[in-house]
Coordinates of C-alpha atoms in Angstrom, one line a residue:
X1253 CA -14.1 9.5 -9.6
X1254 CA -10.8 8.7 -8.6
X1255 CA -10.2 6.6 -5.1
X1256 CA -7.0 5.8 -4.3
X1257 CA -8.0 4.4 -1.1
X1258 CA -8.5 1.0 -2.4
X1259 CA -4.3 0.8 -2.9
X1260 CA -3.4 1.6 -0.2
X1261 CA -5.1 -2.0 1.4
X1262 CA -3.4 -3.6 -1.2
X1263 CA 0.3 -1.9 -0.9
X1264 CA -0.4 -2.4 3.4
X1265 CA -1.4 -6.0 2.3
X1266 CA 1.3 -7.4 0.0
X1267 CA 4.6 -5.6 2.5
X1268 CA 3.1 -7.1 5.4
X1269 CA 3.5 -10.3 3.3
X1270 CA 6.4 -9.1 2.6
X1271 CA 7.5 -8.2 5.7
X1272 CA 7.2 -11.8 6.8
X1273 CA 9.5 -13.0 4.7
X1274 CA 12.1 -10.5 5.3
X1275 CA 12.0 -11.1 8.9
X1276 CA 12.2 -15.5 8.1
X1277 CA 15.3 -14.5 6.3
X1278 CA 17.1 -13.2 9.0
X1279 CA 15.9 -15.2 12.0
X1280 CA 17.0 -18.2 9.3
X1281 CA 20.6 -15.5 9.5
X1282 CA 19.5 -15.6 5.6
X1283 CA 21.9 -12.2 5.7
X1284 CA 24.7 -12.1 2.2
X1285 CA 25.5 -9.7 0.4
X1286 CA 27.0 -7.7 -2.4
X1287 CA 27.2 -4.5 -2.9
X1288 CA 26.4 -1.9 -5.9
X1289 CA 27.5 2.3 -6.0
X1290 CA 30.4 1.1 -3.5
X1291 CA 31.7 -1.2 -1.1
X1292 CA 28.7 0.4 2.2
X1293 CA 26.1 0.4 -0.7
X1294 CA 25.0 -3.2 -0.3
X1295 CA 22.6 -5.4 -0.9
X1296 CA 21.3 -8.8 0.4
X1297 CA 19.7 -11.6 -0.8
X1298 CA 16.8 -10.6 1.3
X1299 CA 16.1 -6.9 -1.1
X1300 CA 15.8 -9.5 -3.9
X1301 CA 13.2 -12.3 -2.9
X1302 CA 11.1 -9.8 -1.0
X1303 CA 11.3 -7.3 -4.4
X1304 CA 10.4 -10.5 -6.5
X1305 CA 7.4 -11.4 -3.8
X1306 CA 5.3 -8.3 -4.3
X1307 CA 6.0 -8.6 -8.0
X1308 CA 4.5 -11.6 -8.2
X1309 CA 1.8 -10.5 -5.7
X1310 CA 0.8 -7.6 -7.5
X1311 CA 1.0 -9.1 -11.5
X1312 CA -1.5 -11.2 -9.0
X1313 CA -3.9 -7.8 -8.4
X1314 CA -3.1 -6.2 -10.1
X1315 CA -1.5 -7.7 -13.5
X1316 CA -0.9 -4.8 -16.0
X1317 CA 0.9 -2.3 -14.1
X1318 CA 4.4 -2.0 -14.4
X1319 CA 6.4 -1.6 -11.5
X1320 CA 9.5 0.0 -10.9
X1321 CA 12.1 -1.0 -7.6
X1322 CA 15.3 -0.3 -6.6
X1323 CA 16.4 -3.8 -7.4
X1324 CA 15.6 -5.2 -10.3
X1325 CA 14.0 -1.4 -12.3
X1326 CA 11.7 -0.8 -14.1
X1327 CA 10.4 3.0 -15.6
X1328 CA 7.5 4.7 -14.0
X1329 CA 5.6 5.3 -17.3
X1330 CA 1.9 7.5 -17.9
X1331 CA -1.0 6.1 -15.8
X1332 CA -1.0 3.5 -12.2
X1333 CA 2.7 2.9 -12.0
X1334 CA 3.7 0.5 -8.6
X1335 CA 7.2 2.2 -7.0
X1336 CA 8.6 -0.5 -4.6
X1337 CA 12.1 -0.5 -1.5
X1338 CA 12.3 -4.0 -0.9
X1339 CA 14.1 -3.2 1.9
X1340 CA 14.3 0.4 3.1
X1341 CA 17.9 0.4 5.6
X1342 CA 19.1 -2.4 4.6
X1343 CA 22.6 -2.0 6.7
X1344 CA 20.9 -1.4 9.3
X1345 CA 18.9 -4.4 8.4
X1346 CA 21.8 -6.3 8.1
X1347 CA 23.3 -5.4 10.8
X1348 CA 20.1 -6.4 13.0
X1349 CA 19.3 -2.8 13.3
X1350 CA 15.8 -2.4 13.6
X1351 CA 14.8 0.6 11.5
X1352 CA 14.4 -0.8 8.5
X1353 CA 10.9 -1.3 6.0
X1354 CA 9.6 -2.6 3.2
X1355 CA 8.2 0.7 1.0
X1356 CA 5.3 0.1 -2.1
X1357 CA 3.7 3.3 -3.1
X1358 CA 0.9 4.2 -6.4
X1359 CA 1.9 6.8 -8.2
X1360 CA -0.2 7.7 -11.2
X1361 CA 1.4 10.1 -14.2
X1362 CA 4.3 10.5 -11.7
X1363 CA 3.0 11.1 -8.5
X1364 CA 2.1 9.4 -5.4
X1365 CA -2.1 8.6 -5.0
X1366 CA -1.7 5.8 -2.4
X1367 CA 1.2 3.9 0.0
X1368 CA 2.6 1.6 3.0
X1369 CA 5.2 1.2 4.8
X1370 CA 5.4 -2.1 6.8
X1371 CA 8.4 -1.8 10.1
X1372 CA 9.3 -5.6 10.2
X1373 CA 10.9 -5.7 13.5
X1374 CA 7.3 -4.2 15.0
X1375 CA 4.8 -4.2 12.9
X1376 CA 3.5 -0.8 12.6
X1377 CA 2.0 0.4 9.5
X1378 CA 1.8 3.4 8.0
X1379 CA -0.5 4.8 4.8
X1380 CA -1.5 7.8 3.6
X1381 CA -3.7 8.2 0.7
X1382 CA -4.0 11.2 -1.4
X1383 CA -6.7 13.8 -0.1
X1384 CA -7.7 10.8 2.4
X1385 CA -4.8 11.4 5.7
X1386 CA -1.7 9.9 6.9
X1387 CA -2.1 7.1 9.5
X1388 CA -0.2 4.5 12.2
X1389 CA -1.9 1.3 12.8
X1390 CA -5.6 3.3 11.9
X1391 CA -4.2 6.1 14.0
X1392 CA -4.9 8.9 12.3
X1393 CA -1.4 11.5 11.8
X1394 CA 0.1 14.7 11.9
X1395 CA 2.9 16.9 12.3
X1396 CA 4.5 18.7 15.4
X1397 CA 3.1 22.1 16.1
X1398 CA 6.8 22.9 16.6
X1399 CA 7.7 27.0 14.9
X1400 CA 11.4 27.7 16.6
X1401 CA 13.8 26.3 14.5
X1402 CA 16.4 26.2 16.9
X1403 CA 14.0 23.9 19.1
X1404 CA 13.3 21.0 16.4
X1405 CA 14.6 18.2 15.7
X1406 CA 15.8 17.2 12.2
X1407 CA 16.7 13.7 10.7
X1408 CA 18.7 13.7 7.8
X1409 CA 21.5 12.1 6.2
X1410 CA 24.1 10.8 4.0
X1411 CA 25.4 9.2 0.5
X1412 CA 27.2 6.4 -0.1
X1413 CA 29.9 8.3 -1.7
X1414 CA 33.3 9.8 0.4
X1415 CA 33.7 12.3 -1.3
X1416 CA 30.1 13.8 -0.9
X1417 CA 30.2 12.6 2.8
X1418 CA 33.0 15.4 3.4
X1419 CA 30.2 18.0 2.2
X1420 CA 28.2 16.8 4.2
X1421 CA 29.7 17.1 7.2
X1422 CA 30.6 20.1 6.6
X1423 CA 27.0 21.4 5.6
X1424 CA 25.8 19.6 9.1
X1425 CA 27.8 20.5 11.0
X1426 CA 26.7 23.9 10.1
X1427 CA 23.6 23.0 11.0
X1428 CA 24.3 21.6 14.1
X1429 CA 23.6 25.4 16.5
X1430 CA 21.0 26.5 14.4
X1431 CA 18.5 23.5 15.4
X1432 CA 17.8 20.9 19.4
X1433 CA 19.6 18.4 17.2
X1434 CA 20.4 15.9 14.1
X1435 CA 19.5 12.4 14.2
X1436 CA 20.8 9.8 11.5
X1437 CA 18.8 6.2 11.7
X1438 CA 19.4 5.0 8.4
X1439 CA 16.0 4.2 6.5
X1440 CA 14.5 7.4 3.7
X1441 CA 11.4 6.0 4.3
X1442 CA 10.7 5.6 7.8
X1443 CA 12.3 9.3 9.0
X1444 CA 10.2 11.0 6.6
X1445 CA 6.8 8.6 8.6
X1446 CA 8.8 9.7 11.9
X1447 CA 8.1 13.9 10.6
X1448 CA 4.0 12.8 9.3
X1449 CA 4.0 12.0 13.5
X1450 CA 6.1 14.7 14.9
X1451 CA 9.6 12.5 15.7
X1452 CA 10.9 15.0 14.0
X1453 CA 10.8 18.0 13.2
X1454 CA 12.0 17.6 9.7
X1455 CA 13.5 15.9 7.5
X1456 CA 16.0 16.6 4.6
X1457 CA 18.5 14.0 2.2
X1458 CA 20.5 14.3 -0.9
X1459 CA 20.1 11.1 -3.6
X1460 CA 17.8 9.7 -2.4
X1461 CA 15.4 6.9 -5.2
X1462 CA 12.1 7.6 -6.1
X1463 CA 11.2 3.9 -3.9
X1464 CA 12.8 5.6 -0.9
X1465 CA 10.1 8.6 -1.1
X1466 CA 7.2 7.9 -3.6
X1467 CA 5.3 6.1 0.3
X1468 CA 7.0 8.2 3.1
X1469 CA 6.6 11.4 1.1
X1470 CA 3.5 11.0 0.6
X1471 CA 2.8 10.2 4.2
X1472 CA 4.6 13.4 5.4
X1473 CA 2.3 15.5 2.8
X1474 CA -0.8 14.3 4.4
X1475 CA -0.3 14.0 7.9
X1476 CA 0.8 18.3 7.3
X1477 CA 4.1 18.2 6.5
X1478 CA 5.9 20.5 3.4
X1479 CA 7.9 17.9 1.4
X1480 CA 9.9 18.8 -1.4
X1481 CA 10.8 16.3 -3.5
X1482 CA 14.2 15.8 -6.1
X1483 CA 14.3 18.0 -8.5
X1484 CA 12.0 20.4 -7.0
X1485 CA 14.0 23.3 -5.1
X1486 CA 17.5 23.9 -7.3
X1487 CA 18.9 26.3 -4.0
X1488 CA 19.1 22.8 -1.4
X1489 CA 20.3 20.8 -4.4
X1490 CA 18.3 18.8 -7.9
X1491 CA 18.6 15.5 -5.7
X1492 CA 17.6 16.8 -2.4
X1493 CA 14.3 16.1 -0.5
X1494 CA 12.8 18.0 3.0
X1495 CA 9.5 17.6 4.5
X1496 CA 9.7 19.7 7.9
X1497 CA 6.6 20.8 9.5
X1498 CA 5.0 23.7 7.9
X1499 CA 5.7 26.1 11.5
X1500 CA 9.5 25.8 10.6
X1501 CA 10.1 25.1 6.6
X1502 CA 10.9 28.5 5.9
X1503 CA 13.0 29.3 8.0
X1504 CA 15.1 25.5 8.0
X1505 CA 15.0 25.9 4.3
X1506 CA 16.4 29.1 4.1
X1507 CA 19.3 28.0 7.6
X1508 CA 20.4 24.5 5.1
X1509 CA 20.8 27.4 2.0
X1510 CA 22.9 29.6 4.4
X1511 CA 24.8 26.4 5.4
X1512 CA 26.0 25.6 1.8
X1513 CA 23.6 22.3 2.0
X1514 CA 22.8 23.2 -1.9
X1515 CA 26.2 22.4 -3.0
X1516 CA 26.9 19.4 -1.4

């Protein structure tokens, strides 16, 4: 039988190495950047250096296996593909906010089977293998036991384009009276890990790339979350990612639909 756990070890080791690199570059003030889809969508020299390091190390450790990365592209092919976000939370990294990660996942025929999300600023390592549970620094994770939507803490995110942000803001305004509170932290992989740890009761966002959710989504699911990936929930929008503790998942889904979330 296929055992994904050795792939977790590889993802974690390479993620630590890439994380050390981006930390060194941050300490040396190597934070030059360009923009991508909009003037607020940034990519730093450290993003590119981190992805190149990951690609090089994976080619040494797993020769011949394709890599899909946020900065250099690629495709998810039949068989095993590595999915890499060299810095998730680049704007946080740029501003010196210590909430960013290196995210590496292995996907088998397009589904995540192993993943690691490393926090360079803290040294924390989040990991999961399909069917084997989720862990933070080796300690098992479990989602919260929340069953009351009105007492839940919801993480969310915004798109880069101003016109879509306005529609999202309208939807979040509608949700603000339905939950305990909202949190916008700026790194999807870590928000998904926060659901896994019970630090958030749920998280949802539109427009994520596969590299944003490939590892974190697996970690949340292995910790017991209800996870819906882009393309699986048209009522929330074709590009919506959704993760929630089971006790509020249905109620939250319905509330999001009522708030117009699927139309943003």
